[in-house]
Coordinates of C-alpha atoms and ligand atoms in Angstrom, one line a residue:
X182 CA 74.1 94.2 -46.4
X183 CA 71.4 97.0 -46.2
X184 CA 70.3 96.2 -49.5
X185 CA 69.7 92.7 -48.8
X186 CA 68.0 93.4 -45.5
X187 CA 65.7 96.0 -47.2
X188 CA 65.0 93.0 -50.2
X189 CA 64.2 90.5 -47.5
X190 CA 62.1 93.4 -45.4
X191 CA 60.2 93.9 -48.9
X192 CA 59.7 90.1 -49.9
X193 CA 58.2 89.5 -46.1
X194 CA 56.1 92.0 -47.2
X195 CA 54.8 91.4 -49.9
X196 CA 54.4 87.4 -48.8
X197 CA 52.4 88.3 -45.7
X198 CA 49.8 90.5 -47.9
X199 CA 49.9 87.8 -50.5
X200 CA 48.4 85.2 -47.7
X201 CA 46.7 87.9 -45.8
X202 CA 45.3 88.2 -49.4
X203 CA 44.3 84.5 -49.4
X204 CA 42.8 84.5 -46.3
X205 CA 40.9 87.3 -46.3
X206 CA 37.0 86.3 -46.4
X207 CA 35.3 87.5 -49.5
X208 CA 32.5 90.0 -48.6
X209 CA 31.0 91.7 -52.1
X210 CA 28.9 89.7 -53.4
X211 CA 28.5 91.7 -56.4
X212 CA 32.0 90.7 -57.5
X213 CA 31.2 86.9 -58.2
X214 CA 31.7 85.7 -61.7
X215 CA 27.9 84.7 -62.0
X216 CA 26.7 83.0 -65.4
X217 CA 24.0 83.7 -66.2
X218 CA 24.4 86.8 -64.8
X219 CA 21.4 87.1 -61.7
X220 CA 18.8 89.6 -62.3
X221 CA 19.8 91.7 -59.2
X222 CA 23.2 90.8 -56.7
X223 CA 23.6 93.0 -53.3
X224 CA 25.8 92.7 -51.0
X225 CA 26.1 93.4 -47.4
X226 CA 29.5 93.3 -46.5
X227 CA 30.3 90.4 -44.8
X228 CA 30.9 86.8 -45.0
X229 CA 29.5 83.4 -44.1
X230 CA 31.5 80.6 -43.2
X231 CA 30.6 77.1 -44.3
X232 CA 31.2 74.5 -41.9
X233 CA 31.2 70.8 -42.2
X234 CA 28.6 70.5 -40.0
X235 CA 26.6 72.8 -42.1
X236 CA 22.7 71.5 -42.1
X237 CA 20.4 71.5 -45.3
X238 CA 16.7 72.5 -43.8
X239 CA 13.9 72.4 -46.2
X240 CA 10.3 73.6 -45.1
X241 CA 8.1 71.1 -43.7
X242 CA 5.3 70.6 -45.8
X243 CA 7.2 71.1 -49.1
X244 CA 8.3 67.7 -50.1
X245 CA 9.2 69.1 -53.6
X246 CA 12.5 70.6 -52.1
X247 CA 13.8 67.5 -50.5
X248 CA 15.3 66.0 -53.6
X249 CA 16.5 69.8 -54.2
X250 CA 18.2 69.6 -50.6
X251 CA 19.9 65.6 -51.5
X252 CA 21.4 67.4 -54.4
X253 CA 22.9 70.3 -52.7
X254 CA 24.1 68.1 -49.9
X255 CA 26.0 66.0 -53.2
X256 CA 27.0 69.0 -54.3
X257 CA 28.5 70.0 -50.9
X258 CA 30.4 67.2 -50.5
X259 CA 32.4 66.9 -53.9
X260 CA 33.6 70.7 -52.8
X261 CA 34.2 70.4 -48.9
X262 CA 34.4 66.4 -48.4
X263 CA 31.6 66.0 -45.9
X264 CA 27.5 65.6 -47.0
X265 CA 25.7 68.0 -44.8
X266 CA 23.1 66.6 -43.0
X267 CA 19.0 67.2 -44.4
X268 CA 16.3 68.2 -42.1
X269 CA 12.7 68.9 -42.3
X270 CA 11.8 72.5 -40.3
X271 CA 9.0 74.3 -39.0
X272 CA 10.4 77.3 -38.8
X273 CA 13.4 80.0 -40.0
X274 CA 16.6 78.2 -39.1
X275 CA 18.9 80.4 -37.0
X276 CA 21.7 79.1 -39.1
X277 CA 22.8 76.5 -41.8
X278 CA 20.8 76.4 -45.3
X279 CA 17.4 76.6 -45.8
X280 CA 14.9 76.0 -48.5
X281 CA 11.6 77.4 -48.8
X282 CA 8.9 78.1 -51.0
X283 CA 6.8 81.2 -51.1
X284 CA 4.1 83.1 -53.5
X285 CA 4.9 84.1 -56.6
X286 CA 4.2 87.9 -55.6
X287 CA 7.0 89.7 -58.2
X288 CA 5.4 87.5 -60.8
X289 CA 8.4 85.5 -62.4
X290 CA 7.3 82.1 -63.0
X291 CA 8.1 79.1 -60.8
X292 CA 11.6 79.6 -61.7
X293 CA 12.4 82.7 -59.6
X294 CA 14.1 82.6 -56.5
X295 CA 15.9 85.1 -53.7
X296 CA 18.9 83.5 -52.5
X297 CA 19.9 85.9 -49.2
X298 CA 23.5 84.9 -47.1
X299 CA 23.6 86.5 -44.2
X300 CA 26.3 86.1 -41.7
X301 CA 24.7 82.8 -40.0
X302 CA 22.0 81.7 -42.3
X303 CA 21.7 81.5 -46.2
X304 CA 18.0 81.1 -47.6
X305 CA 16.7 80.4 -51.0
X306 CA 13.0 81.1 -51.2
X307 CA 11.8 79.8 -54.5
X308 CA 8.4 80.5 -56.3
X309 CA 8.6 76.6 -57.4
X310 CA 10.9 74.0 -56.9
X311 CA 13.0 74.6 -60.0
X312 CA 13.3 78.2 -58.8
X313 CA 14.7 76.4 -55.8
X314 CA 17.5 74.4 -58.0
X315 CA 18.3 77.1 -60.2
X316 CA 19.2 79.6 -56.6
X317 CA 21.1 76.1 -55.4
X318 CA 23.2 76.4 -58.6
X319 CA 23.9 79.9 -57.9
X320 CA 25.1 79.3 -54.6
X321 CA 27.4 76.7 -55.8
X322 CA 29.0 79.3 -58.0
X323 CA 30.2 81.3 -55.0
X324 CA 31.8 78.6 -53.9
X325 CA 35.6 77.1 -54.7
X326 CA 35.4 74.0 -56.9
X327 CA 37.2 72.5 -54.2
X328 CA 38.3 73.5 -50.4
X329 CA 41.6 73.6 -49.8
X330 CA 42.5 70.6 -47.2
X331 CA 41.3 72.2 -44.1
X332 CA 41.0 75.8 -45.0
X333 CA 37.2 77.2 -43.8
X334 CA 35.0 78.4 -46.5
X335 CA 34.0 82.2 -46.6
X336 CA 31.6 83.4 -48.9
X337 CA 30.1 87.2 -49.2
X338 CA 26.6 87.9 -48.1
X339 CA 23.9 89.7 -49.6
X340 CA 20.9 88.9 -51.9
X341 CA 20.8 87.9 -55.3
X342 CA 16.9 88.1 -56.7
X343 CA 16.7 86.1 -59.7
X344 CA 14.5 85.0 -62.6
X345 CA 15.0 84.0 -66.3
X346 CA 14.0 86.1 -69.1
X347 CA 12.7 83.0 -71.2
X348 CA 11.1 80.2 -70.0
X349 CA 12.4 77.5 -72.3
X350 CA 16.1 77.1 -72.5
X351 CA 17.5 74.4 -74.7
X352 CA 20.2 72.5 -76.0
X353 CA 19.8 70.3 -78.5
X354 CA 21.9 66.5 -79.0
X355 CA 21.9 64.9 -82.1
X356 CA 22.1 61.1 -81.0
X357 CA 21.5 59.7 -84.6
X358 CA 24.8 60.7 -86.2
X359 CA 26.7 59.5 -83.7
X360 CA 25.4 57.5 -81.1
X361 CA 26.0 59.0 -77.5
X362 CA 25.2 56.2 -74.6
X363 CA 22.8 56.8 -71.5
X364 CA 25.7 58.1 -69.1
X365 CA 27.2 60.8 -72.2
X366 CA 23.8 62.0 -72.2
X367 CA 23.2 62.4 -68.7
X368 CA 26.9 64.2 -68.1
X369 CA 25.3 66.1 -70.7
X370 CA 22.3 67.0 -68.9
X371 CA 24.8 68.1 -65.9
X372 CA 26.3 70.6 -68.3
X373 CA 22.6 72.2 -69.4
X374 CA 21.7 71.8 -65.2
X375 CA 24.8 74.3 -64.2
X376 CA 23.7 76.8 -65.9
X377 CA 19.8 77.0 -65.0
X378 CA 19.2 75.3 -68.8
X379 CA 15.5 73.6 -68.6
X380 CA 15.0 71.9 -71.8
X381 CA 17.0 68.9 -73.7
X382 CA 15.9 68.4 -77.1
X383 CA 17.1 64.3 -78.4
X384 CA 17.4 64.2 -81.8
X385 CA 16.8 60.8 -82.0
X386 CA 16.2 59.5 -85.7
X387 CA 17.9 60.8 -88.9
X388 CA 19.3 59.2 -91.8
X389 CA 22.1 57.4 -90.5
X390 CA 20.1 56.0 -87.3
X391 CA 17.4 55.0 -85.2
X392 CA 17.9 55.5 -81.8
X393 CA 14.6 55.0 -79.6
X394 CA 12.9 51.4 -79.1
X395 CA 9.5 51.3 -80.6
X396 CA 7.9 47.9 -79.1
X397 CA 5.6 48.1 -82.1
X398 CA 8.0 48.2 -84.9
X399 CA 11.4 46.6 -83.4
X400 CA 13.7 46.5 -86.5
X401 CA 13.6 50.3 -86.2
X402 CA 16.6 49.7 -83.5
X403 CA 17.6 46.5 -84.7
X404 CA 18.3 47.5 -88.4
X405 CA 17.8 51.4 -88.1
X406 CA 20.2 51.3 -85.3
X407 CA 22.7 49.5 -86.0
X408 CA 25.2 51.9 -87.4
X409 CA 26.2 55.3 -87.9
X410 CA 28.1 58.0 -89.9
X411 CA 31.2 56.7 -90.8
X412 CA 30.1 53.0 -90.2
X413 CA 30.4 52.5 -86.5
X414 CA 28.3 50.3 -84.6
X415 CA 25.5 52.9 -83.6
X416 CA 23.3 52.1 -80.6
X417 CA 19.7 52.7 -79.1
X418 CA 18.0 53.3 -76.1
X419 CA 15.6 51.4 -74.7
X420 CA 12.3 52.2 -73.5
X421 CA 13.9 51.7 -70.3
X422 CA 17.3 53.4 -70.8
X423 CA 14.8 56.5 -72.4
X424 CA 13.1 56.7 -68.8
X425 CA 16.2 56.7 -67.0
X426 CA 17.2 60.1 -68.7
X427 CA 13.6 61.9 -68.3
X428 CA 14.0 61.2 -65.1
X429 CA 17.7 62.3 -64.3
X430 CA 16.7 65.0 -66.7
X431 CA 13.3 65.8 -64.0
X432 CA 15.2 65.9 -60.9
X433 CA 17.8 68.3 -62.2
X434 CA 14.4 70.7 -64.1
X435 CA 15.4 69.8 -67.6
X436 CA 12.8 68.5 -69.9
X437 CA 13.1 66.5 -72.4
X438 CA 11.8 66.8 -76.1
X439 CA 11.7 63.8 -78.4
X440 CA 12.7 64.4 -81.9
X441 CA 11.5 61.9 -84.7
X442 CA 12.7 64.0 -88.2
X443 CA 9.8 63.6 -90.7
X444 CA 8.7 63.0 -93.7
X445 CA 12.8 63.5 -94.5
X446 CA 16.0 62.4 -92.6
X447 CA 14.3 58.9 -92.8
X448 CA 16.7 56.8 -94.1
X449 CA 17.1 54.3 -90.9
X450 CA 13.5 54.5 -91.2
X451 CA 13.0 53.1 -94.5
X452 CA 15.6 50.7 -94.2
X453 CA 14.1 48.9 -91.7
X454 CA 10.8 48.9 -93.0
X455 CA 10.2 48.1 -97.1
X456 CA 6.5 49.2 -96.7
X457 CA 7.4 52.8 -95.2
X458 CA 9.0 53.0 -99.0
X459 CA 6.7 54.1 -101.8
X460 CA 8.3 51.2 -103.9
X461 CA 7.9 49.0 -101.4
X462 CA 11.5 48.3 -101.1
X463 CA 14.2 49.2 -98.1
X464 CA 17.1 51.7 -98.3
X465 CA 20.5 50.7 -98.0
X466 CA 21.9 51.7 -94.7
X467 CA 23.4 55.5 -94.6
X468 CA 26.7 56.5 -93.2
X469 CA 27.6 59.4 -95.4
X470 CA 26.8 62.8 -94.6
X471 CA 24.7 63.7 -96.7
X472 CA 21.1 65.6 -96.3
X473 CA 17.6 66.0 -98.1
X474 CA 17.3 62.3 -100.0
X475 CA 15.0 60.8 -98.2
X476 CA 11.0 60.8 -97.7
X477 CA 8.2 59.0 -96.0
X478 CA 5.7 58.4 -98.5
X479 CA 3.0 60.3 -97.4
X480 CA 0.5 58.9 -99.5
X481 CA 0.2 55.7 -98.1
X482 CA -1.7 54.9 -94.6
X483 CA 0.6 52.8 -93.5
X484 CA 2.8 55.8 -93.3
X485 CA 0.2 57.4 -90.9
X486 CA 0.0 53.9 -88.7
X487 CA 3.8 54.4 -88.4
X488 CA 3.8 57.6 -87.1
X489 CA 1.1 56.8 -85.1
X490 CA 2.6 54.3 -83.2
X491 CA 5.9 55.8 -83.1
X492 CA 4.5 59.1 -81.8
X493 CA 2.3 57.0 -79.1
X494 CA 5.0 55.4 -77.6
X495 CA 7.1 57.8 -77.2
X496 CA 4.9 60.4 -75.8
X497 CA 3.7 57.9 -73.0
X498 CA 7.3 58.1 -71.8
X499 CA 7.4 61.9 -71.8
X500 CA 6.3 64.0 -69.2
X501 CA 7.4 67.2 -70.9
X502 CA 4.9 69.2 -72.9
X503 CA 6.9 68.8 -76.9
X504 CA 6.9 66.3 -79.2
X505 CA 9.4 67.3 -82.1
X506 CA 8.4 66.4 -85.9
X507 CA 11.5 67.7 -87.5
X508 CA 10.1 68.5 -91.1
X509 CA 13.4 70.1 -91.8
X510 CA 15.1 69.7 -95.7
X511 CA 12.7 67.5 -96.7
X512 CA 13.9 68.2 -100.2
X513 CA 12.4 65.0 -101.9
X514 CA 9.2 65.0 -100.6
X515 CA 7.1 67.3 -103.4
X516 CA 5.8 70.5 -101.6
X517 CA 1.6 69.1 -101.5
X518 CA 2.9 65.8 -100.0
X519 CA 4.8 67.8 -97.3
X520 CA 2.1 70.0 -96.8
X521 CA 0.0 66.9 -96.3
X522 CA 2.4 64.9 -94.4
X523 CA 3.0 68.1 -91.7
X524 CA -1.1 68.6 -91.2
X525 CA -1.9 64.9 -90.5
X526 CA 1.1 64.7 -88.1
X527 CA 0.8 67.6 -85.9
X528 CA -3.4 65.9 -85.3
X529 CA -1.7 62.8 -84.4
X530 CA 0.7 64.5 -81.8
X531 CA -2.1 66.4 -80.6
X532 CA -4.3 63.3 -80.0
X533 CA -1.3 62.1 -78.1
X534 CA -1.0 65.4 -75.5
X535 CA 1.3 66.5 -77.0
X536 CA 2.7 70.0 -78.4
X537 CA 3.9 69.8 -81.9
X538 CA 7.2 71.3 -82.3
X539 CA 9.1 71.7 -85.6
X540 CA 12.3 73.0 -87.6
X541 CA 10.9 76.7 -89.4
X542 CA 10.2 74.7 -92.5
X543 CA 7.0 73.5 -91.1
X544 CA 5.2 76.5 -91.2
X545 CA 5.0 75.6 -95.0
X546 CA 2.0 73.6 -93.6
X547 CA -1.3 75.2 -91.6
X548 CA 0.0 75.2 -87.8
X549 CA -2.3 74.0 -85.7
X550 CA -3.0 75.8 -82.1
X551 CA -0.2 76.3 -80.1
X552 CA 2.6 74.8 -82.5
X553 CA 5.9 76.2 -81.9
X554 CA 8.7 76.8 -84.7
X555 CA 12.1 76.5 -84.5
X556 CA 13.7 79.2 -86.4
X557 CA 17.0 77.6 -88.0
X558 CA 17.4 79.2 -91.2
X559 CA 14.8 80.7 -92.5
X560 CA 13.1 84.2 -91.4
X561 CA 10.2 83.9 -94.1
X562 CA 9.4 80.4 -92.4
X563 CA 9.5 81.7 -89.6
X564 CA 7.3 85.0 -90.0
X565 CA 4.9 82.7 -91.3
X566 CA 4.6 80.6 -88.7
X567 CA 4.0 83.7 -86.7
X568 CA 1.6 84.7 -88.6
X569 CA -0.2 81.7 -87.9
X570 CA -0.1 82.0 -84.5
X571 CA 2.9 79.7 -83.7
X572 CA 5.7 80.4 -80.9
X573 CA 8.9 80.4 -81.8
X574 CA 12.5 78.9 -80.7
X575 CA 15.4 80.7 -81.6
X576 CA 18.2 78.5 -82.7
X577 CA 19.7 80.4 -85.6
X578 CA 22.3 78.4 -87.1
X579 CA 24.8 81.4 -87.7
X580 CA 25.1 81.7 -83.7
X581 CA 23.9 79.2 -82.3
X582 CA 24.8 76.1 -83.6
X583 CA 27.0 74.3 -81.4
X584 CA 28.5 72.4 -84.4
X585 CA 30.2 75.3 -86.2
X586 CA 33.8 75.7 -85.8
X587 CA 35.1 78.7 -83.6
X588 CA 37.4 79.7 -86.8
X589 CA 39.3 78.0 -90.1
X590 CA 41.6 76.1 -87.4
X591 CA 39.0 74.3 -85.5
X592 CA 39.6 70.4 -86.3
X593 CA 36.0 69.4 -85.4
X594 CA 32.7 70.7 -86.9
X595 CA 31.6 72.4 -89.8
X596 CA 31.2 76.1 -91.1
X597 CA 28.4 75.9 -93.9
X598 CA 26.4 78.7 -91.7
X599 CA 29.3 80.7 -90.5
X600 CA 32.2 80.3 -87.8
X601 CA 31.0 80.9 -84.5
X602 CA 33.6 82.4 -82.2
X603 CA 33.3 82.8 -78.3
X604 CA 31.9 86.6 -78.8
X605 CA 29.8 86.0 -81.9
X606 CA 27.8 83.1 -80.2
X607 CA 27.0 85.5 -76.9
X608 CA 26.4 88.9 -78.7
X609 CA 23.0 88.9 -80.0
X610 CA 19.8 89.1 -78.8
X611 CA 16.5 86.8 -79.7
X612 CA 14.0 89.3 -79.5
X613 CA 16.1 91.8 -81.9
X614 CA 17.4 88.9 -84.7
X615 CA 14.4 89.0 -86.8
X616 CA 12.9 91.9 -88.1
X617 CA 9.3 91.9 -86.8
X618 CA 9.8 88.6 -84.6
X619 CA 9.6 90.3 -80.4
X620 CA 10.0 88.9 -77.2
X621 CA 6.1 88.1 -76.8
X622 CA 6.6 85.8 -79.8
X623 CA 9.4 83.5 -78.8
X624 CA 9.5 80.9 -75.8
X625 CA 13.5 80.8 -75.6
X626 CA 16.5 79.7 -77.3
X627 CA 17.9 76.6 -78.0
X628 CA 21.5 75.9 -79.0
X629 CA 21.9 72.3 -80.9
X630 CA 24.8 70.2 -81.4
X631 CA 24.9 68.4 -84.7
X632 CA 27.2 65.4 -84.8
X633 CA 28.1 64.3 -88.4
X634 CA 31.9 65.2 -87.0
X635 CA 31.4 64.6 -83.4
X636 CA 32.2 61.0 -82.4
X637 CA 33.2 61.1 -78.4
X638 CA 32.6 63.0 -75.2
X639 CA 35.9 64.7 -75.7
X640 CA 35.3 66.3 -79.3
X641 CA 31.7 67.1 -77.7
X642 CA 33.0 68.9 -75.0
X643 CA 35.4 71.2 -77.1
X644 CA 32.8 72.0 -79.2
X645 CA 30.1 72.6 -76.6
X646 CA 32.6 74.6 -74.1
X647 CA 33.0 77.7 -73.7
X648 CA 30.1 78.7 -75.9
X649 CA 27.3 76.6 -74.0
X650 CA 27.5 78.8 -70.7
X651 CA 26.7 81.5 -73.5
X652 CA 23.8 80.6 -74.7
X653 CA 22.3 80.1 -71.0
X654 CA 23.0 83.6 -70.4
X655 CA 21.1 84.5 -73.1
X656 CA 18.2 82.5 -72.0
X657 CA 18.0 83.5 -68.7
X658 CA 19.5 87.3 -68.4
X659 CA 17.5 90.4 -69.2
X660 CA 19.5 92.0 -72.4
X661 CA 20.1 95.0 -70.2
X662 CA 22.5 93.5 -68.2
X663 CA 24.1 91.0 -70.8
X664 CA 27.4 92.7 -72.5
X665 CA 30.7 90.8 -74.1
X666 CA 33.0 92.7 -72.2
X667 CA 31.7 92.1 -68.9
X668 CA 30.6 88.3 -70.2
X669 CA 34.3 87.4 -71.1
X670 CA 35.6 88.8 -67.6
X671 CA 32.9 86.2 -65.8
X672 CA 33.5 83.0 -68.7
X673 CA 37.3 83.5 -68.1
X674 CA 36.6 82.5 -64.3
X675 CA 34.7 79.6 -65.2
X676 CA 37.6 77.8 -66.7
X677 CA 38.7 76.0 -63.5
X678 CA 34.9 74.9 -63.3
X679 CA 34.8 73.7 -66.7
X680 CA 38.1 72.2 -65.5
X681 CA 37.2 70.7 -62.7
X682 CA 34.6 68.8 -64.6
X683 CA 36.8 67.4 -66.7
X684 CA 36.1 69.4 -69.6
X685 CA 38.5 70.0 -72.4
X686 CA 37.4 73.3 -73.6
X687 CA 38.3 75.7 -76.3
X688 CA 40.7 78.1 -75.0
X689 CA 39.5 81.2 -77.1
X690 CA 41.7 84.1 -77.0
X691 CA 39.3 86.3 -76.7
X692 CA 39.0 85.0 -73.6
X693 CA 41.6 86.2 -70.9
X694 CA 41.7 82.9 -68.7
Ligands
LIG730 C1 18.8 71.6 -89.5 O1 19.9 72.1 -89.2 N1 18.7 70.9 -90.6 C2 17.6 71.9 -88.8

């Protein structure tokens, strides 16, 4: 009988400090699972509690932040049920949420920001409006992915002063392979937005398709894109359809850079067209796999009309600075034509506005001013595009390739550069991977998914989780505070985020969920 009242005595316990526990308001701030981890966190000690009838202010005068303010408001509402009102302000709010801008005085680029919760207010006071977003999206993460029915929301106060290391950071989607519609590439962008990402490079033409509308040479998308690897159906976008993703891409700070592959990967190309052929003669359609047998022929001006045109239109659609030439494997095309080829593109994307950007093969060519390689593969490419004064984008295929399967059991994917577990994909460091290649040479880090074996959201999702929130951090975090073992700790907290998107993710076990 004593025994049973001292088990009952103990279980009251321990339920009553199990649902003090739950109710007890968070108050460090410091022990949030950011990613990317912030360049400072404080905290002060105490907590904040959100209301429903918490107001979104944003500083009078700085109609940059309202669209900032609609999507925290969204944001708000998928985790408490209720859209907090938006109001315009003069002055400091004594409480709610408010967004301001200020001078850039600490010198991080308009992507810094100070988010500070205090007790009654929490401000974010952002160099620029993306500094703005990117504080917003660090908010969110101290935040439940849902309330729970009624229960108030508490979070810790303190500051967190923030800005990225790099200023471009990328993921890459190959749309030609497999053709991924207007609303997979947008719940894509929502992926890159979360985790303070900036840049989404489309590839949009390879062998097996065509995937942008050129007014000016139509059968582009109506031969070039009408398949895909393994003989599905394919797809394009519209000029129309293209817009609609720059600008969902704008409002959440992503740009986005268009990539036409040239003078190889241009077998939709050359089907479509006979006189893009040296022969004269179209390709068969391609749905194998296979890379490095096809060429423009760069000899002939209608070539140069064609890219013309091509690069024309699409730049006029794109706000961002890039225009991507590819110029990857073009094993066909003999070593004087690429050369050739390379130089008379990058003039014609320069007469367009834009920058030329390129795969680290291209620095076979001269660069012109301000061209920016994309190391792959290659260091000795890619020394000698620094040499020639060129910027460089790390995307080294042995980590960051978002295609390579985690290890021999991974279904989807491929391993010709290497298996890229959880740990392999965070632990390394841009301005350290090449010998001789320093921060001061390299804009950021881009991570692209090839999609020879990925066919559907789902299989694109498993690839792309958990490594994707990775290769943010390593975009945006100073290497000084970037480690695995504290990484894994913060990535094993965002599982119920990546769950509560409705991502099917690989469970690493190196991961302790
Ligand atoms: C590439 O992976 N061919 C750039």
């Amino acid at each position: 009988m004593k025994s049973k009242l001292i088990s009952a005595l103990i279980i009251s316990i321990i339920m009553i400090s199990f649902s003090s526990c739950e109710n007890e308001p968070a108050t460090d701030l410091t022990q949030t699972s950011f990613i990317p981890v912030p360049a400072s966190v404080t905290a002060t000690g105490s907590s904040f509690q959100i209301e429903k009838s918490i107001v979104v202010y944003y500083e009078e005068g700085e109609e940059g932040l309202k669209q900032t303010a609609q999507f925290l408001s969204e944001a708000l509402a998928q985790i408490t049920g209720t859209a907090p009102l938006i109001e315009v302000v003069q002055e400091l709010p004594k409480e709610g949420i408010y967004l301001s801008l200020t001078e850039d005085e600490q010198n991080t680029g308009n992507e810094g920001y100070i988010l500070t919760i205090g007790k009654e207010l929490i401000s974010i006071d952002a160099t620029g409006a993306a500094g703005s977003f990117y504080g917003i999206q660090t908010l969110l993460q101290t935040l439940p992915v849902k309330a729970e029915g009624d229960q108030p929301i508490h979070i810790a106060t303190g500051t967190v002063n923030d800005f990225p290391e790099y200023g471009y950071r990328g993921a890459m989607l190959d749309v030609s392979r497999h053709f991924f519609d207007v609303e997979d590439v947008k719940r894509f962008i929502d992926f890159l937005a979360t985790y303070k990402m900036n840049a989404l490079h489309l590839h949009l033409s390879d062998d097996q398709g065509w995937r942008i509308e050129i007014k000016s040479w139509p059968k582009l998308t109506e031969i070039g894109g009408s398949t895909e690897v393994g003989g599905g159906d394919g797809g394009y976008y519209t000029q129309e359809d293209y817009t609609e993703l720059v600008n969902y891409a704008n409002e959440r700070h992503i740009i986005i850079v268009p990539e036409i592959d040239m003078p190889g990967h241009t077998n939709a190309a050359l089907a479509s067209y006979p006189e893009l052929n040296c022969d004269g003669k179209a390709t068969e359609l391609y749905t194998g796999t296979e890379v490095g047998f096809s060429t423009l022929c760069t000899r002939n001006e209608t070539t140069y009309q064609f890219v013309e045109d091509v690069v024309r239109e699409i730049s006029a659609l794109t706000p961002g600075p890039f225009f991507h030439i590819g110029g990857d494997e073009s094993h066909v095309t003999a070593h004087d034509d690429y050369v050739y080829f390379i130089n008379r593109v990058q003039k014609i994307v320069d007469s367009h506005g834009k920058r030329v950007m390129g795969w680290d093969e291209i620095a076979n060519a001269s660069l012109i001013d301000n061209a920016v390689v994309q190391f792959w593969a290659d260091i000795k490419n890619t020394t000698m595009g620094v040499e020639q004064g060129a910027k460089v984008i790390m995307s080294p295929a042995k980590k960051a390739y978002l295609d390579m399967q985690y290890d021999s059991t991974t279904h989807l994917g491929l391993h010709w550069a290497a298996y890229i577990e959880v740990d392999t994909a965070y632990d390394w460091n841009p301005a350290t991977y090449i010998e001789g290649i320093t921060k001061e040479n390299i804009l950021g880090i881009e991570s692209p998914l090839w999609t020879e074996t990925i066919t559907n959201m789902d299989e694109l999702e498993y690839m792309v989780f958990p490594r994707l929130p990775g290769f943010a951090e390593i975009g945006w975090s100073s290497p000084d505070l970037r480690n695995w073992e504290g990484y894994k700790n913060r990535l094993a907290q965002h599982g119920k985020r990546f769950e509560a998107m409705g991502i099917d993710y690989y469970k690493s076990n190196l991961v302790p969920w």
